[in-house]
Amino acid sequence: MTRTPTPTTIEENGTTEENRLRLESQICFSLYAASRAFNGAYRVILKELGLTYPQYLVMLVLWEQGELPVKKLGEHMRLDSGTLSPLLKRLEAAGLVRRERSARDERSVEVGLTEEGVALRERALQVPRRIAAATGFDLDEIRELRERLDRLTTILDEAALGETPGCD
């Protein structure tokens, strides 16, 4: 059996190089665990609306933007059409959205809300308040966390494109 090497380098903040490889030291794991916990909280709240979390995100975009081509909807949600199409089919079967070929471009499919989908927005207004209450954070803490996560996403997106964040 291979023995784990003993940490030898102590960094300025008192952690060892070896401790940086511990699961609880990984920001990616903290984000993953928080995401799973959020999904669980949303699952309970959204069950009352008859929506899954991804379906709720689709509805949020449509309530905000109105009718959109599937491609644009996917861009807003950061999803490809292969992932988005099954969601849209289920929302259509539930009577919340309609999908139609674009009159301008037959290759494009437009997604819009039905009357029932528009009406569901009123019931969904309580979701953000209930999620905020579940976090125990005040509104300023939630805003600050969202801003930091948005900044992190931008930095990681730029890094994925080969750009160096913060450099001109």
PDB file of N, CA, C and O in Angstrom, residues 25-84:
ATOM      1  N   SER A  25     -11.329  21.600   1.327  1.00  0.00           N
ATOM      2  CA  SER A  25     -10.564  22.779   0.910  1.00  0.00           C
ATOM      3  C   SER A  25     -10.907  23.226  -0.510  1.00  0.00           C
ATOM      4  O   SER A  25     -10.442  24.266  -0.962  1.00  0.00           O
ATOM      5  N   GLN A  26     -11.708  22.436  -1.212  1.00  0.00           N
ATOM      6  CA  GLN A  26     -11.990  22.699  -2.625  1.00  0.00           C
ATOM      7  C   GLN A  26     -13.203  23.611  -2.793  1.00  0.00           C
ATOM      8  O   GLN A  26     -14.291  23.276  -2.349  1.00  0.00           O
ATOM      9  N   ILE A  27     -13.007  24.741  -3.450  1.00  0.00           N
ATOM     10  CA  ILE A  27     -14.126  25.652  -3.714  1.00  0.00           C
ATOM     11  C   ILE A  27     -15.151  24.966  -4.618  1.00  0.00           C
ATOM     12  O   ILE A  27     -16.363  25.167  -4.458  1.00  0.00           O
ATOM     13  N   CYS A  28     -14.676  24.142  -5.530  1.00  0.00           N
ATOM     14  CA  CYS A  28     -15.607  23.455  -6.431  1.00  0.00           C
ATOM     15  C   CYS A  28     -16.552  22.548  -5.644  1.00  0.00           C
ATOM     16  O   CYS A  28     -17.740  22.457  -5.963  1.00  0.00           O
ATOM     17  N   PHE A  29     -16.041  21.904  -4.583  1.00  0.00           N
ATOM     18  CA  PHE A  29     -16.909  21.051  -3.793  1.00  0.00           C
ATOM     19  C   PHE A  29     -17.901  21.883  -2.990  1.00  0.00           C
ATOM     20  O   PHE A  29     -19.071  21.512  -2.864  1.00  0.00           O
ATOM     21  N   SER A  30     -17.463  23.008  -2.460  1.00  0.00           N
ATOM     22  CA  SER A  30     -18.382  23.887  -1.720  1.00  0.00           C
ATOM     23  C   SER A  30     -19.505  24.361  -2.630  1.00  0.00           C
ATOM     24  O   SER A  30     -20.673  24.382  -2.227  1.00  0.00           O
ATOM     25  N   LEU A  31     -19.169  24.734  -3.866  1.00  0.00           N
ATOM     26  CA  LEU A  31     -20.192  25.170  -4.825  1.00  0.00           C
ATOM     27  C   LEU A  31     -21.117  24.011  -5.204  1.00  0.00           C
ATOM     28  O   LEU A  31     -22.333  24.181  -5.301  1.00  0.00           O
ATOM     29  N   TYR A  32     -20.550  22.844  -5.400  1.00  0.00           N
ATOM     30  CA  TYR A  32     -21.330  21.651  -5.737  1.00  0.00           C
ATOM     31  C   TYR A  32     -22.304  21.315  -4.605  1.00  0.00           C
ATOM     32  O   TYR A  32     -23.495  21.083  -4.841  1.00  0.00           O
ATOM     33  N   ALA A  33     -21.806  21.310  -3.368  1.00  0.00           N
ATOM     34  CA  ALA A  33     -22.649  20.972  -2.218  1.00  0.00           C
ATOM     35  C   ALA A  33     -23.747  22.016  -2.039  1.00  0.00           C
ATOM     36  O   ALA A  33     -24.902  21.666  -1.776  1.00  0.00           O
ATOM     37  N   ALA A  34     -23.400  23.302  -2.197  1.00  0.00           N
ATOM     38  CA  ALA A  34     -24.403  24.366  -2.077  1.00  0.00           C
ATOM     39  C   ALA A  34     -25.449  24.230  -3.178  1.00  0.00           C
ATOM     40  O   ALA A  34     -26.650  24.403  -2.937  1.00  0.00           O
ATOM     41  N   SER A  35     -25.019  23.900  -4.386  1.00  0.00           N
ATOM     42  CA  SER A  35     -25.946  23.734  -5.501  1.00  0.00           C
ATOM     43  C   SER A  35     -26.919  22.589  -5.228  1.00  0.00           C
ATOM     44  O   SER A  35     -28.131  22.720  -5.453  1.00  0.00           O
ATOM     45  N   ARG A  36     -26.411  21.476  -4.717  1.00  0.00           N
ATOM     46  CA  ARG A  36     -27.286  20.346  -4.388  1.00  0.00           C
ATOM     47  C   ARG A  36     -28.270  20.727  -3.288  1.00  0.00           C
ATOM     48  O   ARG A  36     -29.445  20.368  -3.344  1.00  0.00           O
ATOM     49  N   ALA A  37     -27.795  21.464  -2.292  1.00  0.00           N
ATOM     50  CA  ALA A  37     -28.677  21.887  -1.201  1.00  0.00           C
ATOM     51  C   ALA A  37     -29.754  22.841  -1.722  1.00  0.00           C
ATOM     52  O   ALA A  37     -30.927  22.738  -1.348  1.00  0.00           O
ATOM     53  N   PHE A  38     -29.361  23.775  -2.602  1.00  0.00           N
ATOM     54  CA  PHE A  38     -30.341  24.684  -3.205  1.00  0.00           C
ATOM     55  C   PHE A  38     -31.371  23.907  -4.014  1.00  0.00           C
ATOM     56  O   PHE A  38     -32.573  24.169  -3.927  1.00  0.00           O
ATOM     57  N   ASN A  39     -30.908  22.962  -4.804  1.00  0.00           N
ATOM     58  CA  ASN A  39     -31.841  22.158  -5.599  1.00  0.00           C
ATOM     59  C   ASN A  39     -32.843  21.439  -4.706  1.00  0.00           C
ATOM     60  O   ASN A  39     -34.028  21.344  -5.042  1.00  0.00           O
ATOM     61  N   GLY A  40     -32.378  20.941  -3.563  1.00  0.00           N
ATOM     62  CA  GLY A  40     -33.274  20.282  -2.627  1.00  0.00           C
ATOM     63  C   GLY A  40     -34.316  21.237  -2.062  1.00  0.00           C
ATOM     64  O   GLY A  40     -35.501  20.901  -1.964  1.00  0.00           O
ATOM     65  N   ALA A  41     -33.880  22.453  -1.710  1.00  0.00           N
ATOM     66  CA  ALA A  41     -34.819  23.453  -1.189  1.00  0.00           C
ATOM     67  C   ALA A  41     -35.824  23.845  -2.269  1.00  0.00           C
ATOM     68  O   ALA A  41     -37.030  23.952  -2.007  1.00  0.00           O
ATOM     69  N   TYR A  42     -35.338  24.066  -3.472  1.00  0.00           N
ATOM     70  CA  TYR A  42     -36.235  24.416  -4.577  1.00  0.00           C
ATOM     71  C   TYR A  42     -37.206  23.279  -4.873  1.00  0.00           C
ATOM     72  O   TYR A  42     -38.369  23.517  -5.174  1.00  0.00           O
ATOM     73  N   ARG A  43     -36.725  22.035  -4.810  1.00  0.00           N
ATOM     74  CA  ARG A  43     -37.578  20.886  -5.131  1.00  0.00           C
ATOM     75  C   ARG A  43     -38.843  20.903  -4.269  1.00  0.00           C
ATOM     76  O   ARG A  43     -39.947  20.721  -4.776  1.00  0.00           O
ATOM     77  N   VAL A  44     -38.676  21.157  -2.976  1.00  0.00           N
ATOM     78  CA  VAL A  44     -39.810  21.175  -2.055  1.00  0.00           C
ATOM     79  C   VAL A  44     -40.772  22.312  -2.403  1.00  0.00           C
ATOM     80  O   VAL A  44     -41.983  22.115  -2.495  1.00  0.00           O
ATOM     81  N   ILE A  45     -40.230  23.507  -2.618  1.00  0.00           N
ATOM     82  CA  ILE A  45     -41.061  24.682  -2.890  1.00  0.00           C
ATOM     83  C   ILE A  45     -41.734  24.590  -4.256  1.00  0.00           C
ATOM     84  O   ILE A  45     -42.912  24.911  -4.413  1.00  0.00           O
ATOM     85  N   LEU A  46     -40.985  24.137  -5.262  1.00  0.00           N
ATOM     86  CA  LEU A  46     -41.512  24.099  -6.630  1.00  0.00           C
ATOM     87  C   LEU A  46     -42.506  22.966  -6.852  1.00  0.00           C
ATOM     88  O   LEU A  46     -43.297  23.026  -7.801  1.00  0.00           O
ATOM     89  N   LYS A  47     -42.490  21.970  -5.970  1.00  0.00           N
ATOM     90  CA  LYS A  47     -43.454  20.866  -6.097  1.00  0.00           C
ATOM     91  C   LYS A  47     -44.876  21.412  -6.063  1.00  0.00           C
ATOM     92  O   LYS A  47     -45.752  20.936  -6.768  1.00  0.00           O
ATOM     93  N   GLU A  48     -45.093  22.459  -5.250  1.00  0.00           N
ATOM     94  CA  GLU A  48     -46.416  23.082  -5.147  1.00  0.00           C
ATOM     95  C   GLU A  48     -46.848  23.726  -6.465  1.00  0.00           C
ATOM     96  O   GLU A  48     -48.033  23.879  -6.723  1.00  0.00           O
ATOM     97  N   LEU A  49     -45.871  24.109  -7.293  1.00  0.00           N
ATOM     98  CA  LEU A  49     -46.168  24.719  -8.586  1.00  0.00           C
ATOM     99  C   LEU A  49     -46.190  23.686  -9.715  1.00  0.00           C
ATOM    100  O   LEU A  49     -46.497  24.021 -10.854  1.00  0.00           O
ATOM    101  N   GLY A  50     -45.807  22.456  -9.399  1.00  0.00           N
ATOM    102  CA  GLY A  50     -45.756  21.414 -10.420  1.00  0.00           C
ATOM    103  C   GLY A  50     -44.564  21.556 -11.348  1.00  0.00           C
ATOM    104  O   GLY A  50     -44.607  21.102 -12.490  1.00  0.00           O
ATOM    105  N   LEU A  51     -43.485  22.196 -10.856  1.00  0.00           N
ATOM    106  CA  LEU A  51     -42.294  22.421 -11.678  1.00  0.00           C
ATOM    107  C   LEU A  51     -41.071  21.771 -11.061  1.00  0.00           C
ATOM    108  O   LEU A  51     -40.958  21.688  -9.836  1.00  0.00           O
ATOM    109  N   THR A  52     -40.151  21.358 -11.919  1.00  0.00           N
ATOM    110  CA  THR A  52     -38.819  20.979 -11.463  1.00  0.00           C
ATOM    111  C   THR A  52     -37.966  22.251 -11.476  1.00  0.00           C
ATOM    112  O   THR A  52     -38.362  23.275 -12.057  1.00  0.00           O
ATOM    113  N   TYR A  53     -36.797  22.184 -10.876  1.00  0.00           N
ATOM    114  CA  TYR A  53     -35.913  23.355 -10.860  1.00  0.00           C
ATOM    115  C   TYR A  53     -35.543  23.812 -12.278  1.00  0.00           C
ATOM    116  O   TYR A  53     -35.679  25.001 -12.590  1.00  0.00           O
ATOM    117  N   PRO A  54     -35.099  22.917 -13.181  1.00  0.00           N
ATOM    118  CA  PRO A  54     -34.789  23.380 -14.546  1.00  0.00           C
ATOM    119  C   PRO A  54     -36.013  23.975 -15.260  1.00  0.00           C
ATOM    120  O   PRO A  54     -35.889  24.954 -16.006  1.00  0.00           O
ATOM    121  N   GLN A  55     -37.188  23.406 -15.033  1.00  0.00           N
ATOM    122  CA  GLN A  55     -38.403  23.959 -15.643  1.00  0.00           C
ATOM    123  C   GLN A  55     -38.685  25.362 -15.094  1.00  0.00           C
ATOM    124  O   GLN A  55     -39.098  26.251 -15.835  1.00  0.00           O
ATOM    125  N   TYR A  56     -38.465  25.547 -13.811  1.00  0.00           N
ATOM    126  CA  TYR A  56     -38.632  26.862 -13.185  1.00  0.00           C
ATOM    127  C   TYR A  56     -37.710  27.884 -13.847  1.00  0.00           C
ATOM    128  O   TYR A  56     -38.124  29.015 -14.137  1.00  0.00           O
ATOM    129  N   LEU A  57     -36.467  27.495 -14.120  1.00  0.00           N
ATOM    130  CA  LEU A  57     -35.528  28.412 -14.776  1.00  0.00           C
ATOM    131  C   LEU A  57     -36.026  28.804 -16.172  1.00  0.00           C
ATOM    132  O   LEU A  57     -35.926  29.966 -16.571  1.00  0.00           O
ATOM    133  N   VAL A  58     -36.571  27.844 -16.908  1.00  0.00           N
ATOM    134  CA  VAL A  58     -37.149  28.145 -18.228  1.00  0.00           C
ATOM    135  C   VAL A  58     -38.272  29.164 -18.069  1.00  0.00           C
ATOM    136  O   VAL A  58     -38.330  30.172 -18.802  1.00  0.00           O
ATOM    137  N   MET A  59     -39.141  28.926 -17.104  1.00  0.00           N
ATOM    138  CA  MET A  59     -40.265  29.834 -16.889  1.00  0.00           C
ATOM    139  C   MET A  59     -39.779  31.231 -16.492  1.00  0.00           C
ATOM    140  O   MET A  59     -40.321  32.236 -16.961  1.00  0.00           O
ATOM    141  N   LEU A  60     -38.742  31.309 -15.660  1.00  0.00           N
ATOM    142  CA  LEU A  60     -38.198  32.615 -15.274  1.00  0.00           C
ATOM    143  C   LEU A  60     -37.753  33.412 -16.496  1.00  0.00           C
ATOM    144  O   LEU A  60     -38.056  34.604 -16.614  1.00  0.00           O
ATOM    145  N   VAL A  61     -37.051  32.737 -17.398  1.00  0.00           N
ATOM    146  CA  VAL A  61     -36.567  33.426 -18.603  1.00  0.00           C
ATOM    147  C   VAL A  61     -37.751  33.885 -19.450  1.00  0.00           C
ATOM    148  O   VAL A  61     -37.785  35.032 -19.914  1.00  0.00           O
ATOM    149  N   LEU A  62     -38.738  33.030 -19.634  1.00  0.00           N
ATOM    150  CA  LEU A  62     -39.893  33.402 -20.462  1.00  0.00           C
ATOM    151  C   LEU A  62     -40.735  34.493 -19.798  1.00  0.00           C
ATOM    152  O   LEU A  62     -41.252  35.373 -20.485  1.00  0.00           O
ATOM    153  N   TRP A  63     -40.889  34.468 -18.473  1.00  0.00           N
ATOM    154  CA  TRP A  63     -41.619  35.540 -17.786  1.00  0.00           C
ATOM    155  C   TRP A  63     -40.892  36.863 -17.948  1.00  0.00           C
ATOM    156  O   TRP A  63     -41.509  37.911 -18.070  1.00  0.00           O
ATOM    157  N   GLU A  64     -39.573  36.819 -17.981  1.00  0.00           N
ATOM    158  CA  GLU A  64     -38.779  38.041 -18.105  1.00  0.00           C
ATOM    159  C   GLU A  64     -38.665  38.517 -19.551  1.00  0.00           C
ATOM    160  O   GLU A  64     -38.814  39.700 -19.835  1.00  0.00           O
ATOM    161  N   GLN A  65     -38.404  37.601 -20.464  1.00  0.00           N
ATOM    162  CA  GLN A  65     -38.074  37.957 -21.839  1.00  0.00           C
ATOM    163  C   GLN A  65     -39.240  37.873 -22.813  1.00  0.00           C
ATOM    164  O   GLN A  65     -39.193  38.456 -23.879  1.00  0.00           O
ATOM    165  N   GLY A  66     -40.250  37.085 -22.483  1.00  0.00           N
ATOM    166  CA  GLY A  66     -41.326  36.845 -23.433  1.00  0.00           C
ATOM    167  C   GLY A  66     -40.923  35.762 -24.414  1.00  0.00           C
ATOM    168  O   GLY A  66     -39.977  35.008 -24.180  1.00  0.00           O
ATOM    169  N   GLU A  67     -41.624  35.677 -25.524  1.00  0.00           N
ATOM    170  CA  GLU A  67     -41.373  34.637 -26.526  1.00  0.00           C
ATOM    171  C   GLU A  67     -39.944  34.732 -27.054  1.00  0.00           C
ATOM    172  O   GLU A  67     -39.458  35.818 -27.359  1.00  0.00           O
ATOM    173  N   LEU A  68     -39.297  33.562 -27.166  1.00  0.00           N
ATOM    174  CA  LEU A  68     -37.909  33.499 -27.622  1.00  0.00           C
ATOM    175  C   LEU A  68     -37.688  32.283 -28.502  1.00  0.00           C
ATOM    176  O   LEU A  68     -38.338  31.251 -28.307  1.00  0.00           O
ATOM    177  N   PRO A  69     -36.729  32.385 -29.417  1.00  0.00           N
ATOM    178  CA  PRO A  69     -36.297  31.172 -30.126  1.00  0.00           C
ATOM    179  C   PRO A  69     -35.612  30.228 -29.129  1.00  0.00           C
ATOM    180  O   PRO A  69     -35.000  30.692 -28.155  1.00  0.00           O
ATOM    181  N   VAL A  70     -35.714  28.938 -29.372  1.00  0.00           N
ATOM    182  CA  VAL A  70     -35.089  27.949 -28.489  1.00  0.00           C
ATOM    183  C   VAL A  70     -33.608  28.268 -28.309  1.00  0.00           C
ATOM    184  O   VAL A  70     -33.083  28.188 -27.188  1.00  0.00           O
ATOM    185  N   LYS A  71     -32.945  28.662 -29.378  1.00  0.00           N
ATOM    186  CA  LYS A  71     -31.506  28.966 -29.295  1.00  0.00           C
ATOM    187  C   LYS A  71     -31.233  30.088 -28.294  1.00  0.00           C
ATOM    188  O   LYS A  71     -30.334  29.985 -27.462  1.00  0.00           O
ATOM    189  N   LYS A  72     -32.009  31.164 -28.336  1.00  0.00           N
ATOM    190  CA  LYS A  72     -31.836  32.296 -27.402  1.00  0.00           C
ATOM    191  C   LYS A  72     -32.155  31.872 -25.975  1.00  0.00           C
ATOM    192  O   LYS A  72     -31.473  32.273 -25.030  1.00  0.00           O
ATOM    193  N   LEU A  73     -33.205  31.086 -25.815  1.00  0.00           N
ATOM    194  CA  LEU A  73     -33.577  30.584 -24.497  1.00  0.00           C
ATOM    195  C   LEU A  73     -32.418  29.774 -23.910  1.00  0.00           C
ATOM    196  O   LEU A  73     -32.041  29.948 -22.746  1.00  0.00           O
ATOM    197  N   GLY A  74     -31.825  28.922 -24.732  1.00  0.00           N
ATOM    198  CA  GLY A  74     -30.674  28.125 -24.301  1.00  0.00           C
ATOM    199  C   GLY A  74     -29.484  28.991 -23.919  1.00  0.00           C
ATOM    200  O   GLY A  74     -28.773  28.686 -22.957  1.00  0.00           O
ATOM    201  N   GLU A  75     -29.265  30.081 -24.649  1.00  0.00           N
ATOM    202  CA  GLU A  75     -28.170  30.990 -24.316  1.00  0.00           C
ATOM    203  C   GLU A  75     -28.397  31.627 -22.944  1.00  0.00           C
ATOM    204  O   GLU A  75     -27.464  31.725 -22.146  1.00  0.00           O
ATOM    205  N   HIS A  76     -29.619  32.048 -22.679  1.00  0.00           N
ATOM    206  CA  HIS A  76     -29.928  32.637 -21.375  1.00  0.00           C
ATOM    207  C   HIS A  76     -29.675  31.645 -20.246  1.00  0.00           C
ATOM    208  O   HIS A  76     -29.203  32.013 -19.176  1.00  0.00           O
ATOM    209  N   MET A  77     -30.007  30.382 -20.495  1.00  0.00           N
ATOM    210  CA  MET A  77     -29.914  29.358 -19.457  1.00  0.00           C
ATOM    211  C   MET A  77     -28.580  28.628 -19.445  1.00  0.00           C
ATOM    212  O   MET A  77     -28.340  27.800 -18.577  1.00  0.00           O
ATOM    213  N   ARG A  78     -27.748  28.883 -20.460  1.00  0.00           N
ATOM    214  CA  ARG A  78     -26.460  28.219 -20.593  1.00  0.00           C
ATOM    215  C   ARG A  78     -26.662  26.714 -20.814  1.00  0.00           C
ATOM    216  O   ARG A  78     -25.965  25.888 -20.250  1.00  0.00           O
ATOM    217  N   LEU A  79     -27.664  26.385 -21.647  1.00  0.00           N
ATOM    218  CA  LEU A  79     -27.975  24.993 -21.982  1.00  0.00           C
ATOM    219  C   LEU A  79     -27.986  24.809 -23.491  1.00  0.00           C
ATOM    220  O   LEU A  79     -28.392  25.716 -24.222  1.00  0.00           O
ATOM    221  N   ASP A  80     -27.611  23.615 -23.947  1.00  0.00           N
ATOM    222  CA  ASP A  80     -27.718  23.325 -25.374  1.00  0.00           C
ATOM    223  C   ASP A  80     -29.129  22.829 -25.679  1.00  0.00           C
ATOM    224  O   ASP A  80     -29.886  22.461 -24.781  1.00  0.00           O
ATOM    225  N   SER A  81     -29.483  22.826 -26.951  1.00  0.00           N
ATOM    226  CA  SER A  81     -30.851  22.468 -27.337  1.00  0.00           C
ATOM    227  C   SER A  81     -31.177  21.014 -27.001  1.00  0.00           C
ATOM    228  O   SER A  81     -32.323  20.677 -26.723  1.00  0.00           O
ATOM    229  N   GLY A  82     -30.167  20.145 -26.984  1.00  0.00           N
ATOM    230  CA  GLY A  82     -30.406  18.740 -26.638  1.00  0.00           C
ATOM    231  C   GLY A  82     -30.864  18.566 -25.197  1.00  0.00           C
ATOM    232  O   GLY A  82     -31.634  17.658 -24.877  1.00  0.00           O
ATOM    233  N   THR A  83     -30.407  19.437 -24.325  1.00  0.00           N
ATOM    234  CA  THR A  83     -30.825  19.407 -22.919  1.00  0.00           C
ATOM    235  C   THR A  83     -32.133  20.161 -22.743  1.00  0.00           C
ATOM    236  O   THR A  83     -33.000  19.766 -21.957  1.00  0.00           O
ATOM    237  N   LEU A  84     -32.289  21.242 -23.485  1.00  0.00           N
ATOM    238  CA  LEU A  84     -33.453  22.109 -23.342  1.00  0.00           C
ATOM    239  C   LEU A  84     -34.723  21.510 -23.943  1.00  0.00           C
ATOM    240  O   LEU A  84     -35.808  21.649 -23.380  1.00  0.00           O
TER     241      LEU A  84
END
